[in-house]
Amino acid sequence: MEEDQELERKISGLKTSMAEGERKTALEMVQAAGTDRHCVTFVLHEEDHTLGNSLRYMIMKNPEVEFCGYTTTHPSESKINLRIQTRGALPAVEPFQRGLNELMNVCQHVLDKFEASIKEYKDQKASRNESTF
Amino acid sequence: MFKNPGGGALPRRRRRTAGTHAPVCCPNHVEGVKMAAAQAVQEMRTRVVLGEFGVRNVHTTDFPGNYSGYDDAWDQNRFEKNFHVDVVHLDENSLEFDMVGIDAAIANAFRRILLAEVPTMAVEKVLVYNNTSIVQDEILAHRLGLIPIHADPRLFEYRNQGDEEGTEIDTLQFRLQVRCTRNPHAAKDSSDPNELYVNHKVYTRHMTWVPLGNQADLFPEGTIRPVHDDILIAQLRPGQEIDLLMHCVKGIGKDHAKFSPVATASYRLLPDITLLEPVEGEAAEELSRCFSPGVIEVQEVQGKKVARVANPRLDTFSREVFRNEKLKKLVRLARVRDHYIFSVESTGVLPPEVLVSEAIKVLMGKCRRFLDELDAVQMD
């Protein structure tokens, strides 16, 4: 009956100081029973296309990933389902973690380049102002 | 610049005697076809093409396995080599800069965060002691919420849920107390409200900051104020009074648009205009009129007028050229897929370059949050 459709849910939680014993879920992993860990759906709470699309792009750039897609479940709910299927027996958590790390590295590099560019522009402007005086 | 499809000149077919049907295909022709195919693939990978009735090659397709002969796996070094940022214009409220070598997904993430997830301080609770003006309490409270407050949100915390009072680390207090009276020295027959009444217009300069706790030591006089002091809040007539206390808290645009730190943040892709054939004479003049001024330059070359693409960045793509039967076949309108021209206009709370830095840090914070979650799960 329902045995085949049993889904294994692994819930991780952030204990907040809100109330005794109350946990605010941030990340869930859902996979069908019987599969090994290479196809997993991650449920990311309090997230939308901002992180979803950029993370999907980074994960798709990984040649080990056979499928990666995300969807917002309903506009009234603020969570996304991100599904990853890998080639071979690579656990799906690995490209997920790698995608997050790579996205962080991209952001860090963009930040460094941007701040350097701003500083250069301001220095140029300052030296131009000085030369006109 | 005009494109010549097929590589070099095509060879003339040699006349054959009867009986032989072998095709005459010299290596030049084969090379030409290969080059055209490679050019088509390059165009698919790097350009978004604006056709007459639709837009082609919209989605990013350079993922590993899609194109044979290309290595599209993520390579941080290759990304760092190709990526650069150029600031075009920066003043105290607006910033225009180019981000080259990044994908739409990430550029869009920055834009979304600038609009909705960079925090600011704004009026949240209004305690009305006396409001005898004709503006209703809730309308007045709504207007006060939209006033940008000049306070660095990074120095404050979010208010805890359920906390009604607010502490000095998460709240700013302002007082607004204005009473309108008749001006005794006005001329008898004057009808100008500026002469007849005193304090009949309530501006943001009437808002006074009430320091809580040790805020007076942390923030020098005059630094915590509304960004603009000439925003009209309400109008009064003699006998009417507004007396209220405002609490400002830290929030993000996702919660309410009043917390958004940008007037707007947007980006566009760099236009790429190619002339498929040389355009001369009267057609060149016509072509320059189809685009924004400065995009097409008409030069005199050996007595003839020749059109040249001078500065495609200025074009706003009105697609006027497609309405001209002759000219629409001579031009290819496209956009460069990974060159983003960002335009950020701040409301004055923080300088625009700080807003962009904060937006990038917010995205890093999101990634870090899930990495920590994964570590916590794996340790269980």
Coordinates of C-alpha atoms in Angstrom, one line a residue:
Chain A
M1 CA 0.0 0.0 0.0
E2 CA 1.8 3.0 1.3
E3 CA 5.1 1.1 1.9
D4 CA 6.5 1.8 -1.5
Q5 CA 5.6 5.4 -1.3
E6 CA 7.3 5.9 2.0
L7 CA 9.4 8.9 2.0
E8 CA 12.4 9.3 4.3
R9 CA 12.5 12.8 5.7
K10 CA 15.5 14.0 7.5
I11 CA 14.8 17.3 9.2
S12 CA 17.5 19.6 10.4
G13 CA 16.5 22.4 12.6
L14 CA 17.8 25.6 14.1
K15 CA 16.8 25.8 17.7
T16 CA 15.5 29.4 18.2
S17 CA 14.9 31.1 21.4
M18 CA 11.3 31.5 20.6
A19 CA 9.7 28.9 22.8
E20 CA 10.7 25.8 24.7
G21 CA 11.2 22.8 22.3
E22 CA 10.0 24.8 19.2
R23 CA 12.3 24.2 16.2
K24 CA 12.3 26.4 13.1
T25 CA 13.2 24.2 10.1
A26 CA 15.6 25.6 7.6
L27 CA 16.5 22.6 5.5
E28 CA 14.8 19.2 4.8
M29 CA 15.9 16.3 2.7
V30 CA 13.4 14.1 1.1
Q31 CA 14.1 10.9 -0.8
A32 CA 12.1 7.9 -1.9
A33 CA 12.7 4.7 0.0
G34 CA 14.8 2.2 -1.8
T35 CA 17.0 4.6 -3.7
D36 CA 20.5 5.2 -2.6
R37 CA 21.4 8.7 -1.9
H38 CA 21.9 9.9 -5.5
C39 CA 18.5 11.4 -6.0
V40 CA 17.3 13.8 -3.3
T41 CA 14.9 16.6 -3.0
F42 CA 16.0 19.4 -0.7
V43 CA 13.3 21.6 0.8
L44 CA 14.8 25.0 1.6
H45 CA 12.6 27.1 3.9
E46 CA 12.3 30.9 3.8
E47 CA 14.0 31.0 0.3
D48 CA 12.8 31.9 -3.1
H49 CA 14.2 32.5 -6.6
T50 CA 17.0 34.6 -5.3
L51 CA 19.0 31.7 -3.9
G52 CA 17.1 29.0 -5.9
N53 CA 18.1 30.1 -9.4
S54 CA 21.7 31.0 -8.6
L55 CA 22.2 27.7 -6.7
R56 CA 20.6 25.8 -9.5
Y57 CA 23.0 27.4 -12.0
M58 CA 26.1 26.6 -9.9
I59 CA 25.0 22.9 -9.4
M60 CA 24.2 22.5 -13.1
K61 CA 27.8 23.5 -13.9
N62 CA 29.0 20.3 -12.1
P63 CA 29.5 17.6 -14.7
E64 CA 28.6 14.9 -12.2
V65 CA 25.0 16.2 -11.9
E66 CA 22.5 14.5 -14.2
F67 CA 19.5 16.7 -13.2
C68 CA 19.0 19.8 -11.2
G69 CA 15.9 21.9 -10.9
Y70 CA 14.0 23.9 -8.4
T71 CA 10.5 25.1 -7.9
T72 CA 8.5 27.3 -5.6
T73 CA 5.8 25.1 -4.1
H74 CA 3.1 27.9 -3.9
P75 CA 3.4 31.6 -3.9
S76 CA 1.9 31.8 -0.4
E77 CA 4.5 29.4 1.0
S78 CA 8.0 30.7 1.2
K79 CA 10.0 27.6 0.5
I80 CA 11.6 25.9 -2.6
N81 CA 12.1 22.3 -3.6
L82 CA 15.5 21.7 -5.1
R83 CA 16.0 18.3 -6.7
I84 CA 19.4 16.9 -7.5
Q85 CA 20.1 13.6 -9.4
T86 CA 23.7 12.6 -9.8
R87 CA 25.3 10.2 -12.3
G88 CA 26.6 7.0 -10.7
A89 CA 26.5 6.6 -7.0
L90 CA 27.7 10.0 -5.9
P91 CA 25.5 11.1 -2.9
A92 CA 23.4 14.1 -3.9
V93 CA 24.5 16.1 -0.8
E94 CA 27.9 16.4 -2.3
P95 CA 27.0 18.6 -5.4
F96 CA 24.6 20.6 -3.1
Q97 CA 27.4 21.4 -0.7
R98 CA 29.9 22.0 -3.6
G99 CA 27.4 24.4 -5.3
L100 CA 26.9 26.4 -2.1
N101 CA 30.7 26.6 -1.6
E102 CA 31.2 27.7 -5.2
L103 CA 28.5 30.3 -5.0
M104 CA 30.1 31.7 -1.9
N105 CA 33.5 31.9 -3.7
V106 CA 31.8 33.6 -6.6
C107 CA 30.2 36.2 -4.3
Q108 CA 33.5 36.8 -2.5
H109 CA 35.3 37.4 -5.8
V110 CA 32.6 39.7 -7.1
L111 CA 32.7 41.6 -3.8
D112 CA 36.5 42.0 -4.0
K113 CA 36.5 43.1 -7.6
F114 CA 33.6 45.5 -7.0
E115 CA 35.2 47.2 -4.0
A116 CA 38.5 47.5 -5.9
S117 CA 36.7 49.0 -8.8
I118 CA 34.9 51.5 -6.6
K119 CA 38.1 52.5 -4.9
E120 CA 39.8 53.0 -8.2
Y121 CA 37.0 55.2 -9.5
K122 CA 37.1 57.3 -6.4
D123 CA 40.9 57.7 -6.5
Q124 CA 40.6 58.7 -10.2
K125 CA 38.0 61.2 -9.4
A126 CA 40.0 62.6 -6.5
S127 CA 43.1 63.0 -8.6
R128 CA 41.1 64.6 -11.4
N129 CA 39.7 67.1 -9.0
E130 CA 43.1 67.9 -7.6
S131 CA 44.6 68.5 -11.0
T132 CA 41.9 71.0 -11.9
F133 CA 42.6 73.2 -8.8
Chain B
M1 CA 31.3 45.9 -39.3
F2 CA 29.7 43.5 -41.7
K3 CA 29.6 39.7 -41.6
N4 CA 30.5 37.7 -44.7
P5 CA 29.0 34.2 -44.2
G6 CA 30.8 31.3 -45.9
G7 CA 34.3 32.5 -45.2
G8 CA 36.3 33.4 -48.3
A9 CA 35.1 33.7 -51.9
L10 CA 33.3 30.6 -53.1
P11 CA 35.1 28.8 -55.9
R12 CA 33.5 28.8 -59.3
R13 CA 32.2 25.4 -60.4
R14 CA 34.5 23.9 -63.1
R15 CA 32.6 22.8 -66.2
R16 CA 32.7 19.0 -66.3
T17 CA 32.4 16.7 -69.3
A18 CA 29.4 14.5 -69.4
G19 CA 29.4 11.3 -67.4
T20 CA 31.0 12.6 -64.2
H21 CA 28.8 13.6 -61.2
A22 CA 31.4 14.0 -58.5
P23 CA 30.7 17.2 -56.6
V24 CA 33.3 19.9 -56.8
C25 CA 33.9 20.9 -53.2
C26 CA 37.3 22.4 -52.5
P27 CA 38.7 22.6 -49.0
N28 CA 37.9 26.3 -48.8
H29 CA 34.2 25.7 -49.1
V30 CA 34.3 23.0 -46.4
E31 CA 36.3 25.3 -44.1
G32 CA 33.8 28.1 -44.8
V33 CA 30.8 25.9 -43.8
K34 CA 32.6 24.8 -40.6
M35 CA 33.4 28.4 -39.7
A36 CA 29.8 29.4 -40.2
A37 CA 28.6 26.6 -38.0
A38 CA 31.1 27.5 -35.3
Q39 CA 30.0 31.1 -35.6
A40 CA 26.4 30.1 -35.2
V41 CA 27.3 28.1 -32.0
Q42 CA 29.2 31.1 -30.6
E43 CA 26.2 33.3 -31.3
M44 CA 23.9 30.8 -29.5
R45 CA 26.2 30.7 -26.5
T46 CA 27.0 34.4 -26.2
R47 CA 24.2 36.5 -27.6
V48 CA 20.5 37.0 -27.0
V49 CA 19.2 37.8 -30.5
L50 CA 16.2 40.2 -30.9
G51 CA 14.3 39.1 -34.0
E52 CA 11.5 40.9 -35.6
F53 CA 8.8 39.0 -33.8
G54 CA 10.5 37.3 -31.0
V55 CA 13.7 36.9 -28.9
R56 CA 16.0 33.9 -29.5
N57 CA 18.6 32.2 -27.4
V58 CA 17.2 33.5 -24.2
H59 CA 18.3 30.8 -21.7
T60 CA 21.8 30.0 -20.6
T61 CA 22.8 26.8 -22.3
D62 CA 26.5 26.5 -21.5
F63 CA 26.2 23.6 -19.1
P64 CA 28.5 20.6 -19.3
G65 CA 27.5 18.2 -22.0
N66 CA 25.4 20.5 -24.1
Y67 CA 28.0 21.5 -26.6
S68 CA 30.6 19.0 -27.9
G69 CA 34.1 20.5 -27.9
Y70 CA 33.4 23.0 -25.1
D71 CA 34.4 22.4 -21.5
D72 CA 31.6 24.1 -19.6
A73 CA 32.2 22.6 -16.1
W74 CA 32.6 25.3 -13.4
D75 CA 36.2 26.5 -13.2
Q76 CA 36.8 29.2 -10.6
N77 CA 40.1 30.3 -12.3
R78 CA 38.4 30.7 -15.7
F79 CA 35.6 32.7 -14.1
E80 CA 38.1 35.0 -12.3
K81 CA 40.0 35.6 -15.4
N82 CA 36.9 36.5 -17.5
F83 CA 35.1 38.5 -14.8
H84 CA 35.5 42.3 -14.3
V85 CA 33.6 45.2 -12.9
D86 CA 33.8 48.7 -14.3
V87 CA 32.2 51.7 -12.5
V88 CA 30.8 54.1 -15.0
H89 CA 29.2 56.7 -12.8
L90 CA 29.1 57.2 -9.0
D91 CA 27.6 60.0 -7.0
E92 CA 26.1 60.2 -3.5
N93 CA 22.7 58.7 -4.6
S94 CA 23.2 56.8 -7.8
L95 CA 25.6 54.3 -9.2
E96 CA 26.0 52.8 -12.6
F97 CA 28.4 50.0 -13.1
D98 CA 29.1 47.1 -15.5
M99 CA 29.5 43.5 -14.4
V100 CA 31.0 41.4 -17.1
G101 CA 31.5 37.6 -17.2
I102 CA 28.7 36.5 -14.8
D103 CA 25.5 34.6 -15.4
A104 CA 21.9 36.0 -15.4
A105 CA 21.0 33.9 -12.4
I106 CA 23.6 35.5 -10.1
A107 CA 23.2 39.0 -11.5
N108 CA 19.4 38.7 -10.9
A109 CA 20.0 37.4 -7.4
F110 CA 21.9 40.6 -6.6
R111 CA 19.2 42.7 -8.1
R112 CA 16.5 40.9 -6.1
I113 CA 18.5 41.3 -2.9
L114 CA 19.0 45.0 -3.5
L115 CA 15.3 45.5 -3.8
A116 CA 14.0 43.2 -1.0
E117 CA 16.6 41.9 1.4
V118 CA 19.0 44.7 2.4
P119 CA 17.8 46.0 5.7
T120 CA 17.0 49.6 6.6
M121 CA 15.3 51.5 9.5
A122 CA 11.8 52.7 9.0
V123 CA 8.9 53.9 11.2
E124 CA 6.9 50.9 12.3
K125 CA 4.8 51.9 15.3
V126 CA 3.2 55.3 15.7
L127 CA 1.8 56.2 19.1
V128 CA -0.8 59.0 18.5
Y129 CA -1.4 61.3 21.4
N130 CA -3.4 63.9 19.6
N131 CA -4.4 64.1 15.9
T132 CA -7.1 66.7 15.2
S133 CA -6.0 67.1 11.5
I134 CA -8.2 65.9 8.7
V135 CA -5.6 63.2 7.8
Q136 CA -6.8 60.0 9.5
D137 CA -4.5 58.3 12.0
E138 CA -3.8 55.3 9.8
I139 CA -3.1 57.3 6.7
L140 CA -0.7 59.5 8.7
A141 CA 1.0 56.4 10.1
H142 CA 1.3 54.9 6.6
R143 CA 2.9 58.1 5.3
L144 CA 5.3 58.3 8.2
G145 CA 6.4 54.7 7.5
L146 CA 7.4 55.6 4.0
I147 CA 9.8 58.4 5.1
P148 CA 13.4 57.2 4.6
I149 CA 15.3 57.5 7.9
H150 CA 19.0 58.4 7.8
A151 CA 20.4 55.8 10.2
D152 CA 23.0 53.0 9.4
P153 CA 21.0 49.8 9.8
R154 CA 24.2 47.8 10.4
L155 CA 24.5 49.4 13.8
F156 CA 21.1 48.1 14.9
E157 CA 19.6 44.7 15.6
Y158 CA 16.3 43.3 14.6
R159 CA 13.6 43.6 17.2
N160 CA 12.7 40.3 18.9
Q161 CA 9.3 39.0 18.1
G162 CA 6.7 39.8 20.7
D163 CA 8.8 42.6 22.2
E164 CA 6.4 45.6 22.4
E165 CA 8.6 48.2 24.1
G166 CA 11.9 48.0 22.2
T167 CA 15.3 48.6 23.5
E168 CA 18.0 51.1 22.5
I169 CA 19.8 48.5 20.3
D170 CA 16.8 47.9 18.0
T171 CA 14.6 51.1 18.2
L172 CA 14.8 54.7 17.2
Q173 CA 12.3 57.2 18.5
F174 CA 11.1 60.4 16.8
R175 CA 8.6 63.0 18.1
L176 CA 6.3 65.0 15.8
Q177 CA 4.5 67.8 17.5
V178 CA 2.9 70.6 15.4
R179 CA 0.1 72.9 16.1
C180 CA -1.4 75.3 13.6
T181 CA -2.4 78.8 14.7
R182 CA -3.7 81.9 13.0
N183 CA -1.1 84.6 12.2
P184 CA -2.2 87.8 14.1
H185 CA 0.1 90.0 11.9
A186 CA -1.4 89.0 8.5
A187 CA -2.9 91.6 6.2
K188 CA -6.7 92.0 6.5
D189 CA -7.5 91.0 2.9
S190 CA -4.8 88.4 2.3
S191 CA -5.8 85.0 1.0
D192 CA -2.4 83.4 1.0
P193 CA -2.2 80.5 3.5
N194 CA 1.5 81.1 4.0
E195 CA 0.6 84.5 5.4
L196 CA -2.6 83.7 7.2
Y197 CA -1.5 80.7 9.1
V198 CA 1.5 79.6 11.2
N199 CA 2.7 76.0 10.9
H200 CA 0.1 75.0 8.4
K201 CA 2.3 72.6 6.5
V202 CA 3.9 69.7 8.4
Y203 CA 7.3 68.8 7.0
T204 CA 9.8 66.1 8.0
R205 CA 12.0 68.8 9.5
H206 CA 9.4 69.0 12.3
M207 CA 10.4 65.5 13.4
T208 CA 12.8 65.5 16.3
W209 CA 14.9 62.6 17.4
V210 CA 14.4 61.4 21.0
P211 CA 17.5 59.4 22.0
L212 CA 17.0 56.2 24.0
G213 CA 19.5 54.9 26.5
N214 CA 23.0 55.5 25.4
Q215 CA 22.1 56.5 21.8
A216 CA 23.0 60.1 22.5
D217 CA 26.6 59.0 23.1
L218 CA 26.8 56.7 20.1
F219 CA 25.3 59.0 17.5
P220 CA 26.3 62.7 17.3
E221 CA 23.8 65.4 17.1
G222 CA 22.1 65.6 13.6
T223 CA 23.1 62.2 12.3
I224 CA 19.8 60.4 13.1
R225 CA 17.2 62.3 11.1
P226 CA 14.9 61.8 8.1
V227 CA 17.0 61.8 4.9
H228 CA 15.1 64.7 3.4
D229 CA 13.7 67.5 5.5
D230 CA 11.2 68.9 3.0
I231 CA 8.8 66.0 2.6
L232 CA 5.3 67.2 3.2
I233 CA 3.5 64.9 5.7
A234 CA 0.2 66.7 6.3
Q235 CA -1.5 70.1 6.1
L236 CA -3.3 71.8 9.0
R237 CA -5.6 74.7 9.7
P238 CA -5.8 76.8 12.8
G239 CA -6.8 74.8 15.9
Q240 CA -5.6 71.5 14.4
E241 CA -2.7 69.6 16.0
I242 CA -0.6 66.6 15.4
D243 CA 1.2 65.1 18.4
L244 CA 2.7 61.7 18.1
L245 CA 5.7 59.4 18.9
M246 CA 7.2 57.1 16.3
H247 CA 9.3 54.0 16.8
C248 CA 11.6 52.9 14.0
V249 CA 12.8 49.4 13.6
K250 CA 15.0 47.4 11.3
G251 CA 13.3 45.5 8.6
I252 CA 13.7 44.2 5.0
G253 CA 11.8 45.0 1.8
K254 CA 10.3 41.5 1.6
D255 CA 8.3 42.4 4.7
H256 CA 7.2 45.9 3.6
A257 CA 8.3 48.0 0.7
K258 CA 9.1 50.9 3.1
F259 CA 12.2 49.0 4.2
S260 CA 13.6 48.9 0.6
P261 CA 16.9 50.9 0.5
V262 CA 16.8 51.6 -3.2
A263 CA 14.6 53.9 -5.2
T264 CA 15.2 51.3 -7.7
A265 CA 17.8 48.8 -8.8
S266 CA 17.8 47.5 -12.3
Y267 CA 20.1 46.1 -15.0
R268 CA 20.1 45.7 -18.7
L269 CA 22.3 43.7 -21.0
L270 CA 24.8 45.4 -23.3
P271 CA 23.4 45.9 -26.8
D272 CA 25.3 44.4 -29.7
I273 CA 24.4 45.8 -33.2
T274 CA 26.0 44.3 -36.3
L275 CA 25.5 45.4 -39.8
L276 CA 25.3 42.4 -42.0
E277 CA 26.1 44.3 -45.2
P278 CA 27.7 47.7 -45.7
V279 CA 25.1 50.5 -45.6
E280 CA 25.8 53.5 -47.8
G281 CA 24.3 56.8 -49.0
E282 CA 20.7 57.7 -48.1
A283 CA 20.2 54.4 -46.4
A284 CA 23.0 55.2 -44.0
E285 CA 21.2 58.4 -42.9
E286 CA 17.9 56.5 -42.5
L287 CA 19.6 53.8 -40.5
S288 CA 21.2 56.4 -38.1
R289 CA 17.7 57.7 -37.5
C290 CA 16.3 54.3 -36.6
F291 CA 18.5 54.1 -33.5
S292 CA 19.1 56.3 -30.5
P293 CA 21.3 59.3 -31.2
G294 CA 25.0 58.4 -31.1
V295 CA 24.6 54.7 -31.8
I296 CA 25.1 54.8 -35.6
E297 CA 27.7 57.2 -37.1
V298 CA 27.6 58.2 -40.7
Q299 CA 31.1 58.8 -42.1
E300 CA 32.3 60.2 -45.4
V301 CA 34.5 57.5 -47.0
Q302 CA 35.8 58.3 -50.6
G303 CA 32.9 60.6 -51.3
K304 CA 30.1 58.2 -50.1
K305 CA 28.3 58.2 -46.8
V306 CA 28.9 55.0 -44.9
A307 CA 27.2 53.9 -41.7
R308 CA 29.2 52.5 -38.8
V309 CA 28.2 51.3 -35.4
A310 CA 29.8 53.8 -33.1
N311 CA 28.4 53.3 -29.6
P312 CA 25.8 50.5 -29.2
R313 CA 25.7 50.9 -25.4
L314 CA 23.5 54.0 -25.8
D315 CA 20.8 52.2 -27.7
T316 CA 17.4 51.6 -26.0
F317 CA 16.3 49.1 -28.6
S318 CA 13.1 50.7 -29.8
R319 CA 13.4 48.3 -32.8
E320 CA 12.4 51.0 -35.2
V321 CA 14.7 49.4 -37.8
F322 CA 12.2 46.5 -38.1
R323 CA 9.6 48.9 -39.4
N324 CA 11.7 49.7 -42.4
E325 CA 11.4 47.0 -45.1
K326 CA 14.8 47.7 -46.7
L327 CA 16.9 48.1 -43.6
K328 CA 15.6 45.3 -41.4
K329 CA 17.5 42.7 -43.4
L330 CA 20.8 44.5 -43.0
V331 CA 21.0 44.7 -39.2
R332 CA 21.3 42.1 -36.5
L333 CA 20.1 43.3 -33.1
A334 CA 21.4 41.3 -30.2
R335 CA 22.5 41.6 -26.6
V336 CA 25.7 40.3 -25.0
R337 CA 24.5 37.5 -22.6
D338 CA 27.0 38.1 -19.8
H339 CA 27.5 41.8 -19.7
Y340 CA 25.2 43.5 -17.2
I341 CA 24.8 47.3 -16.9
F342 CA 23.5 47.8 -13.4
S343 CA 21.9 51.0 -12.3
V344 CA 21.3 51.5 -8.5
E345 CA 19.6 54.5 -7.1
S346 CA 19.6 54.8 -3.3
T347 CA 16.9 56.5 -1.2
G348 CA 19.7 58.2 0.8
V349 CA 19.9 55.8 3.7
L350 CA 23.2 54.3 2.6
P351 CA 25.5 55.2 -0.3
P352 CA 24.8 53.1 -3.4
E353 CA 28.2 51.3 -3.4
V354 CA 27.6 50.2 0.2
L355 CA 24.2 48.9 -0.8
V356 CA 25.7 46.7 -3.5
S357 CA 28.4 45.4 -1.1
E358 CA 25.7 44.6 1.5
A359 CA 23.6 42.8 -1.1
I360 CA 26.6 40.5 -2.1
K361 CA 27.2 39.9 1.6
V362 CA 23.5 38.9 2.1
L363 CA 23.8 36.3 -0.6
M364 CA 27.0 34.9 1.0
G365 CA 25.1 34.8 4.3
K366 CA 22.4 32.7 2.7
C367 CA 24.9 30.2 1.4
R368 CA 26.7 30.1 4.7
R369 CA 23.4 29.4 6.6
F370 CA 22.7 26.3 4.5
L371 CA 26.3 25.1 4.7
D372 CA 26.0 25.3 8.5
E373 CA 22.7 23.4 8.4
L374 CA 24.4 20.6 6.3
D375 CA 27.2 20.4 8.8
A376 CA 24.8 20.2 11.7
V377 CA 22.8 17.4 9.9
Q378 CA 25.9 15.4 9.1
M379 CA 27.1 15.5 12.7
D380 CA 23.9 14.0 13.9

